[in-house]
């Protein structure tokens, strides 16, 4: 059985990070180990007064213990990291655990819609860029891609702009990059992929649903990382991840207002299992 370790926070309520990654990766038939980097009462978007317990110092301790047992991973998947210290420990973990065949998958979850998430300053992207430099594949949204590459964020863009961002992202050191949430017109939205080794681009889009829900980036990243680890080629994995994310958004629409803290991915898991057969 393949094995992923995911390094990101536990948001106790709100359906993101580990509470999304674990069920999705398990449903794909892949073992999922976790390193929880912090415990929050909720995610930081849309809730006031959330708690934040910093578990940074547990990261090297967990890593040291695992080293004694020769535990290995097919994929190291990182998501939201709450501080520069957590980024540094995550970089150390990758140095210790990455083997020739290990995929390093980085979701630089830190910003959206032109703004950093609560608690991060504009210095943070330069540190996240150091982690991205170690990745085989990174999956930022447009805001994160702009901040990582010091490119002014613009709400509207054309295909040339996205291709330029993708090239800049790979110049950071990542071999492949995907920018999520790309809509060139109202009706469709998707993810734009670039492979710096082959200089190939691939844009896959589906229906654009103009409602925002939390955790869609984590849903996409978990399926994408899981499908690649399962053995799907990158294009097919991307298609599966985009289609599943759209399905989850659609499933949430009937209760959009009271459920905007997260998508109803649970109802869609049978469909995910069909897709990855
Ligand atoms: O979904 C990304 C995410 C993960 N973890 C925490 C967050 C967010 C987005 O806001 O706040 C704690």
Short mmCIF file of N, CA and C in Angstrom, two decimals, residues 114-246:
data_model
loop_
_atom_site.label_atom_id
_atom_site.label_comp_id
_atom_site.label_asym_id
_atom_site.label_seq_id
_atom_site.Cartn_x
_atom_site.Cartn_y
_atom_site.Cartn_z
N UNK A 114 -6.32 38.02 -3.10
CA UNK A 114 -5.45 39.19 -2.97
C UNK A 114 -4.99 39.50 -1.56
N UNK A 115 -5.34 38.64 -0.59
CA UNK A 115 -4.98 38.91 0.81
C UNK A 115 -4.39 37.69 1.50
N UNK A 116 -3.43 37.97 2.39
CA UNK A 116 -2.89 36.89 3.22
C UNK A 116 -3.98 36.46 4.21
N UNK A 117 -3.97 35.19 4.62
CA UNK A 117 -4.88 34.74 5.67
C UNK A 117 -4.52 35.46 6.98
N UNK A 118 -5.51 35.58 7.87
CA UNK A 118 -5.32 36.18 9.19
C UNK A 118 -4.08 35.59 9.87
N UNK A 119 -3.22 36.46 10.38
CA UNK A 119 -2.07 35.99 11.15
C UNK A 119 -0.76 35.96 10.37
N UNK A 120 -0.83 36.12 9.04
CA UNK A 120 0.40 36.12 8.25
C UNK A 120 0.74 37.52 7.77
N UNK A 121 2.04 37.86 7.76
CA UNK A 121 2.45 39.14 7.18
C UNK A 121 3.02 38.90 5.77
N UNK A 122 3.41 39.98 5.12
CA UNK A 122 3.86 39.88 3.73
C UNK A 122 5.29 39.34 3.61
N UNK A 123 5.90 39.05 4.75
CA UNK A 123 7.21 38.43 4.75
C UNK A 123 7.09 36.91 4.57
N UNK A 124 5.91 36.41 4.95
CA UNK A 124 5.68 34.95 4.99
C UNK A 124 5.88 34.28 3.62
N UNK A 125 5.39 34.87 2.51
CA UNK A 125 5.54 34.19 1.22
C UNK A 125 7.00 33.90 0.85
N UNK A 126 7.94 34.75 1.27
CA UNK A 126 9.34 34.48 0.91
C UNK A 126 9.84 33.22 1.61
N UNK A 127 9.28 32.95 2.79
CA UNK A 127 9.66 31.71 3.49
C UNK A 127 8.96 30.51 2.87
N UNK A 128 7.70 30.68 2.52
CA UNK A 128 6.97 29.60 1.84
C UNK A 128 7.66 29.28 0.50
N UNK A 129 8.25 30.31 -0.13
CA UNK A 129 8.95 30.09 -1.40
C UNK A 129 10.16 29.15 -1.20
N UNK A 130 10.78 29.21 -0.02
CA UNK A 130 11.92 28.30 0.24
C UNK A 130 11.46 26.85 0.29
N UNK A 131 10.24 26.65 0.81
CA UNK A 131 9.68 25.29 0.84
C UNK A 131 9.29 24.86 -0.58
N UNK A 132 8.68 25.79 -1.32
CA UNK A 132 8.28 25.48 -2.71
C UNK A 132 9.49 25.06 -3.55
N UNK A 133 10.64 25.65 -3.25
CA UNK A 133 11.86 25.36 -4.02
C UNK A 133 12.25 23.89 -3.92
N UNK A 134 11.78 23.21 -2.87
CA UNK A 134 12.16 21.80 -2.67
C UNK A 134 11.14 20.85 -3.28
N UNK A 135 10.08 21.40 -3.87
CA UNK A 135 8.94 20.56 -4.27
C UNK A 135 9.07 20.01 -5.68
N UNK A 136 8.46 18.83 -5.86
CA UNK A 136 8.28 18.32 -7.22
C UNK A 136 7.08 18.99 -7.85
N UNK A 137 6.09 19.30 -7.01
CA UNK A 137 4.88 19.93 -7.54
C UNK A 137 4.26 20.85 -6.48
N UNK A 138 3.86 22.04 -6.91
CA UNK A 138 3.21 22.99 -6.00
C UNK A 138 1.85 23.40 -6.58
N UNK A 139 0.92 23.73 -5.69
CA UNK A 139 -0.46 23.98 -6.15
C UNK A 139 -1.05 25.28 -5.56
N UNK A 140 -0.44 26.43 -5.82
CA UNK A 140 -0.99 27.67 -5.27
C UNK A 140 -2.23 28.13 -6.03
N UNK A 141 -3.02 29.02 -5.40
CA UNK A 141 -4.04 29.75 -6.15
C UNK A 141 -3.37 31.00 -6.75
N UNK A 142 -4.14 31.84 -7.43
CA UNK A 142 -3.53 32.99 -8.12
C UNK A 142 -2.88 33.95 -7.12
N UNK A 143 -3.54 34.18 -5.99
CA UNK A 143 -2.99 35.08 -4.98
C UNK A 143 -1.65 34.55 -4.47
N UNK A 144 -1.64 33.28 -4.11
CA UNK A 144 -0.40 32.68 -3.59
C UNK A 144 0.71 32.69 -4.65
N UNK A 145 0.33 32.38 -5.90
CA UNK A 145 1.32 32.39 -6.98
C UNK A 145 1.91 33.78 -7.15
N UNK A 146 1.06 34.81 -7.03
CA UNK A 146 1.54 36.19 -7.18
C UNK A 146 2.48 36.55 -6.04
N UNK A 147 2.06 36.26 -4.81
CA UNK A 147 2.88 36.63 -3.65
C UNK A 147 4.20 35.86 -3.63
N UNK A 148 4.16 34.58 -4.03
CA UNK A 148 5.39 33.77 -4.02
C UNK A 148 6.41 34.29 -5.01
N UNK A 149 5.92 34.89 -6.10
CA UNK A 149 6.84 35.31 -7.17
C UNK A 149 7.02 36.83 -7.22
N UNK A 150 6.51 37.52 -6.19
CA UNK A 150 6.62 38.98 -6.15
C UNK A 150 6.01 39.64 -7.38
N UNK A 151 4.90 39.09 -7.82
CA UNK A 151 4.19 39.65 -8.98
C UNK A 151 2.95 40.37 -8.45
N UNK A 152 2.69 41.61 -8.86
CA UNK A 152 1.48 42.28 -8.37
C UNK A 152 0.23 41.43 -8.64
N UNK A 153 -0.62 41.30 -7.60
CA UNK A 153 -1.85 40.51 -7.75
C UNK A 153 -2.89 41.29 -8.55
N UNK A 154 -3.48 40.62 -9.51
CA UNK A 154 -4.58 41.25 -10.25
C UNK A 154 -5.78 40.30 -10.25
N UNK A 155 -6.96 40.88 -10.07
CA UNK A 155 -8.16 40.05 -10.00
C UNK A 155 -8.48 39.42 -11.35
N UNK A 156 -8.27 40.20 -12.41
CA UNK A 156 -8.47 39.62 -13.74
C UNK A 156 -7.11 39.46 -14.43
N UNK A 157 -7.06 38.52 -15.32
CA UNK A 157 -5.79 38.14 -15.95
C UNK A 157 -6.12 37.44 -17.26
N UNK A 158 -5.10 37.30 -18.10
CA UNK A 158 -5.30 36.50 -19.31
C UNK A 158 -4.36 35.30 -19.26
N UNK A 159 -4.43 34.50 -20.32
CA UNK A 159 -3.67 33.25 -20.33
C UNK A 159 -2.16 33.53 -20.26
N UNK A 160 -1.72 34.59 -20.92
CA UNK A 160 -0.28 34.91 -20.91
C UNK A 160 0.20 35.19 -19.49
N UNK A 161 -0.63 35.90 -18.72
CA UNK A 161 -0.27 36.23 -17.34
C UNK A 161 -0.11 34.94 -16.52
N UNK A 162 -1.03 34.01 -16.68
CA UNK A 162 -0.98 32.75 -15.92
C UNK A 162 0.26 31.95 -16.32
N UNK A 163 0.54 31.92 -17.61
CA UNK A 163 1.74 31.18 -18.06
C UNK A 163 3.01 31.81 -17.50
N UNK A 164 3.02 33.14 -17.42
CA UNK A 164 4.17 33.84 -16.86
C UNK A 164 4.32 33.47 -15.37
N UNK A 165 3.19 33.47 -14.65
CA UNK A 165 3.24 33.09 -13.22
C UNK A 165 3.76 31.66 -13.05
N UNK A 166 3.28 30.76 -13.89
CA UNK A 166 3.70 29.35 -13.79
C UNK A 166 5.21 29.22 -14.01
N UNK A 167 5.72 29.96 -14.99
CA UNK A 167 7.17 29.91 -15.25
C UNK A 167 7.94 30.47 -14.06
N UNK A 168 7.45 31.58 -13.51
CA UNK A 168 8.12 32.17 -12.34
C UNK A 168 8.10 31.22 -11.15
N UNK A 169 6.97 30.52 -10.97
CA UNK A 169 6.87 29.56 -9.85
C UNK A 169 7.93 28.47 -10.01
N UNK A 170 8.10 27.98 -11.22
CA UNK A 170 9.10 26.92 -11.43
C UNK A 170 10.52 27.46 -11.28
N UNK A 171 10.68 28.75 -11.56
CA UNK A 171 12.02 29.36 -11.35
C UNK A 171 12.40 29.36 -9.87
N UNK A 172 11.39 29.33 -8.99
CA UNK A 172 11.69 29.23 -7.55
C UNK A 172 12.41 27.92 -7.24
N UNK A 173 12.19 26.91 -8.10
CA UNK A 173 12.83 25.61 -7.88
C UNK A 173 11.89 24.44 -8.01
N UNK A 174 10.59 24.69 -7.95
CA UNK A 174 9.61 23.60 -8.11
C UNK A 174 9.66 23.09 -9.55
N UNK A 175 9.57 21.76 -9.71
CA UNK A 175 9.67 21.21 -11.07
C UNK A 175 8.38 21.43 -11.85
N UNK A 176 7.26 21.28 -11.14
CA UNK A 176 5.96 21.42 -11.79
C UNK A 176 5.08 22.32 -10.93
N UNK A 177 4.21 23.07 -11.59
CA UNK A 177 3.32 23.95 -10.82
C UNK A 177 1.92 23.89 -11.41
N UNK A 178 0.94 24.01 -10.51
CA UNK A 178 -0.46 24.11 -10.93
C UNK A 178 -1.02 25.34 -10.25
N UNK A 179 -1.68 26.21 -11.00
CA UNK A 179 -2.40 27.32 -10.36
C UNK A 179 -3.88 26.97 -10.39
N UNK A 180 -4.51 27.04 -9.21
CA UNK A 180 -5.91 26.64 -9.08
C UNK A 180 -6.83 27.86 -9.17
N UNK A 181 -8.10 27.57 -9.42
CA UNK A 181 -9.12 28.63 -9.43
C UNK A 181 -9.01 29.58 -10.60
N UNK A 182 -8.58 29.08 -11.75
CA UNK A 182 -8.38 29.93 -12.92
C UNK A 182 -9.66 30.00 -13.76
N UNK A 183 -10.17 31.22 -13.93
CA UNK A 183 -11.36 31.42 -14.77
C UNK A 183 -11.06 32.54 -15.77
N UNK A 184 -11.03 32.22 -17.04
CA UNK A 184 -10.81 33.25 -18.07
C UNK A 184 -12.13 33.82 -18.55
N UNK A 185 -13.21 33.13 -18.22
CA UNK A 185 -14.55 33.63 -18.55
C UNK A 185 -15.50 33.15 -17.46
N UNK A 186 -16.70 33.68 -17.44
CA UNK A 186 -17.63 33.45 -16.33
C UNK A 186 -18.05 31.98 -16.17
N UNK A 187 -18.18 31.29 -17.31
CA UNK A 187 -18.85 29.98 -17.27
C UNK A 187 -17.98 28.83 -16.75
N UNK A 188 -16.66 28.98 -16.85
CA UNK A 188 -15.80 27.84 -16.49
C UNK A 188 -14.68 28.26 -15.56
N UNK A 189 -14.21 27.28 -14.80
CA UNK A 189 -13.10 27.50 -13.88
C UNK A 189 -12.27 26.21 -13.83
N UNK A 190 -10.97 26.35 -13.63
CA UNK A 190 -10.16 25.13 -13.58
C UNK A 190 -8.77 25.36 -13.06
N UNK A 191 -7.88 24.45 -13.40
CA UNK A 191 -6.50 24.49 -12.91
C UNK A 191 -5.54 24.44 -14.09
N UNK A 192 -4.50 25.28 -14.00
CA UNK A 192 -3.53 25.40 -15.11
C UNK A 192 -2.22 24.80 -14.66
N UNK A 193 -1.73 23.83 -15.46
CA UNK A 193 -0.55 23.04 -15.08
C UNK A 193 0.63 23.40 -15.98
N UNK A 194 1.83 23.40 -15.41
CA UNK A 194 3.06 23.60 -16.21
C UNK A 194 4.14 22.67 -15.70
N UNK A 195 4.79 22.00 -16.65
CA UNK A 195 5.91 21.11 -16.32
C UNK A 195 7.18 21.76 -16.87
N UNK A 196 8.07 22.18 -15.99
CA UNK A 196 9.26 22.91 -16.45
C UNK A 196 10.25 21.98 -17.16
N UNK A 197 10.15 20.66 -16.93
CA UNK A 197 11.06 19.74 -17.62
C UNK A 197 10.68 19.61 -19.10
N UNK A 198 9.38 19.50 -19.36
CA UNK A 198 8.94 19.29 -20.75
C UNK A 198 8.43 20.59 -21.38
N UNK A 199 8.31 21.63 -20.58
CA UNK A 199 7.76 22.93 -21.01
C UNK A 199 6.32 22.79 -21.54
N UNK A 200 5.63 21.81 -21.00
CA UNK A 200 4.26 21.55 -21.43
C UNK A 200 3.26 22.24 -20.49
N UNK A 201 2.19 22.78 -21.08
CA UNK A 201 1.10 23.37 -20.30
C UNK A 201 -0.15 22.51 -20.47
N UNK A 202 -1.01 22.53 -19.48
CA UNK A 202 -2.30 21.84 -19.62
C UNK A 202 -3.33 22.57 -18.76
N UNK A 203 -4.40 23.01 -19.40
CA UNK A 203 -5.47 23.69 -18.64
C UNK A 203 -6.71 22.80 -18.65
N UNK A 204 -7.18 22.45 -17.47
CA UNK A 204 -8.40 21.64 -17.38
C UNK A 204 -9.46 22.41 -16.62
N UNK A 205 -10.62 22.56 -17.20
CA UNK A 205 -11.65 23.36 -16.54
C UNK A 205 -12.97 22.62 -16.49
N UNK A 206 -13.82 23.09 -15.61
CA UNK A 206 -15.16 22.53 -15.44
C UNK A 206 -16.10 23.71 -15.20
N UNK A 207 -17.32 23.39 -14.80
CA UNK A 207 -18.32 24.44 -14.56
C UNK A 207 -17.83 25.41 -13.47
N UNK A 208 -18.04 26.70 -13.69
CA UNK A 208 -17.68 27.69 -12.67
C UNK A 208 -18.90 28.00 -11.82
N UNK A 209 -18.81 27.68 -10.53
CA UNK A 209 -19.92 27.97 -9.63
C UNK A 209 -19.52 29.17 -8.79
N UNK A 210 -20.25 30.26 -8.96
CA UNK A 210 -19.81 31.51 -8.33
C UNK A 210 -20.27 31.63 -6.89
N UNK A 211 -19.78 30.71 -6.08
CA UNK A 211 -20.00 30.80 -4.64
C UNK A 211 -18.72 30.33 -3.99
N UNK A 212 -18.37 30.95 -2.89
CA UNK A 212 -17.11 30.59 -2.25
C UNK A 212 -17.33 29.73 -1.02
N UNK A 213 -16.60 28.65 -0.97
CA UNK A 213 -16.63 27.80 0.23
C UNK A 213 -15.20 27.61 0.72
N UNK A 214 -15.07 27.44 2.01
CA UNK A 214 -13.75 27.17 2.58
C UNK A 214 -13.32 25.75 2.26
N UNK A 215 -12.02 25.55 2.22
CA UNK A 215 -11.49 24.18 2.13
C UNK A 215 -11.49 23.57 0.74
N UNK A 216 -11.88 24.33 -0.27
CA UNK A 216 -11.88 23.74 -1.61
C UNK A 216 -10.45 23.50 -2.10
N UNK A 217 -9.53 24.39 -1.71
CA UNK A 217 -8.12 24.20 -2.07
C UNK A 217 -7.56 22.92 -1.45
N UNK A 218 -7.96 22.65 -0.22
CA UNK A 218 -7.48 21.45 0.48
C UNK A 218 -8.11 20.19 -0.13
N UNK A 219 -9.36 20.31 -0.54
CA UNK A 219 -10.04 19.19 -1.20
C UNK A 219 -9.31 18.86 -2.51
N UNK A 220 -9.07 19.90 -3.31
CA UNK A 220 -8.37 19.72 -4.58
C UNK A 220 -6.99 19.10 -4.35
N UNK A 221 -6.22 19.68 -3.43
CA UNK A 221 -4.84 19.23 -3.20
C UNK A 221 -4.80 17.78 -2.71
N UNK A 222 -5.74 17.42 -1.82
CA UNK A 222 -5.74 16.06 -1.28
C UNK A 222 -6.05 15.03 -2.37
N UNK A 223 -7.01 15.35 -3.23
CA UNK A 223 -7.35 14.42 -4.31
C UNK A 223 -6.20 14.35 -5.31
N UNK A 224 -5.65 15.50 -5.66
CA UNK A 224 -4.57 15.55 -6.65
C UNK A 224 -3.35 14.77 -6.14
N UNK A 225 -2.92 15.06 -4.91
CA UNK A 225 -1.76 14.34 -4.33
C UNK A 225 -2.07 12.84 -4.23
N UNK A 226 -3.30 12.52 -3.82
CA UNK A 226 -3.68 11.11 -3.69
C UNK A 226 -3.70 10.40 -5.03
N UNK A 227 -4.26 11.03 -6.04
CA UNK A 227 -4.38 10.39 -7.35
C UNK A 227 -3.00 10.20 -8.00
N UNK A 228 -2.11 11.18 -7.82
CA UNK A 228 -0.74 11.02 -8.36
C UNK A 228 -0.05 9.85 -7.65
N UNK A 229 -0.18 9.83 -6.33
CA UNK A 229 0.48 8.77 -5.55
C UNK A 229 -0.07 7.41 -5.92
N UNK A 230 -1.36 7.37 -6.24
CA UNK A 230 -2.01 6.12 -6.65
C UNK A 230 -1.44 5.63 -7.98
N UNK A 231 -0.89 6.54 -8.78
CA UNK A 231 -0.28 6.12 -10.04
C UNK A 231 -0.90 6.75 -11.29
N UNK A 232 -1.89 7.61 -11.12
CA UNK A 232 -2.47 8.30 -12.28
C UNK A 232 -1.45 9.28 -12.85
N UNK A 233 -1.47 9.46 -14.18
CA UNK A 233 -0.56 10.48 -14.71
C UNK A 233 -1.09 11.86 -14.31
N UNK A 234 -0.24 12.85 -14.43
CA UNK A 234 -0.56 14.16 -13.85
C UNK A 234 -1.82 14.78 -14.45
N UNK A 235 -1.98 14.61 -15.75
CA UNK A 235 -3.16 15.23 -16.39
C UNK A 235 -4.44 14.59 -15.88
N UNK A 236 -4.45 13.26 -15.83
CA UNK A 236 -5.65 12.56 -15.35
C UNK A 236 -5.91 12.88 -13.88
N UNK A 237 -4.83 12.93 -13.10
CA UNK A 237 -4.98 13.25 -11.67
C UNK A 237 -5.58 14.65 -11.51
N UNK A 238 -5.13 15.57 -12.36
CA UNK A 238 -5.64 16.95 -12.32
C UNK A 238 -7.14 16.98 -12.66
N UNK A 239 -7.51 16.21 -13.68
CA UNK A 239 -8.92 16.16 -14.09
C UNK A 239 -9.80 15.60 -12.96
N UNK A 240 -9.31 14.54 -12.34
CA UNK A 240 -10.07 13.92 -11.25
C UNK A 240 -10.24 14.93 -10.10
N UNK A 241 -9.16 15.65 -9.79
CA UNK A 241 -9.19 16.59 -8.66
C UNK A 241 -10.12 17.78 -8.95
N UNK A 242 -10.07 18.30 -10.17
CA UNK A 242 -10.95 19.43 -10.53
C UNK A 242 -12.41 18.96 -10.50
N UNK A 243 -12.69 17.83 -11.14
CA UNK A 243 -14.07 17.34 -11.22
C UNK A 243 -14.63 17.06 -9.82
N UNK A 244 -13.82 16.45 -8.97
CA UNK A 244 -14.30 16.12 -7.62
C UNK A 244 -14.57 17.40 -6.82
N UNK A 245 -13.70 18.38 -6.96
CA UNK A 245 -13.89 19.63 -6.21
C UNK A 245 -15.19 20.31 -6.64
N UNK A 246 -15.46 20.31 -7.94
CA UNK A 246 -16.70 20.92 -8.44
C UNK A 246 -17.92 20.15 -7.90
#
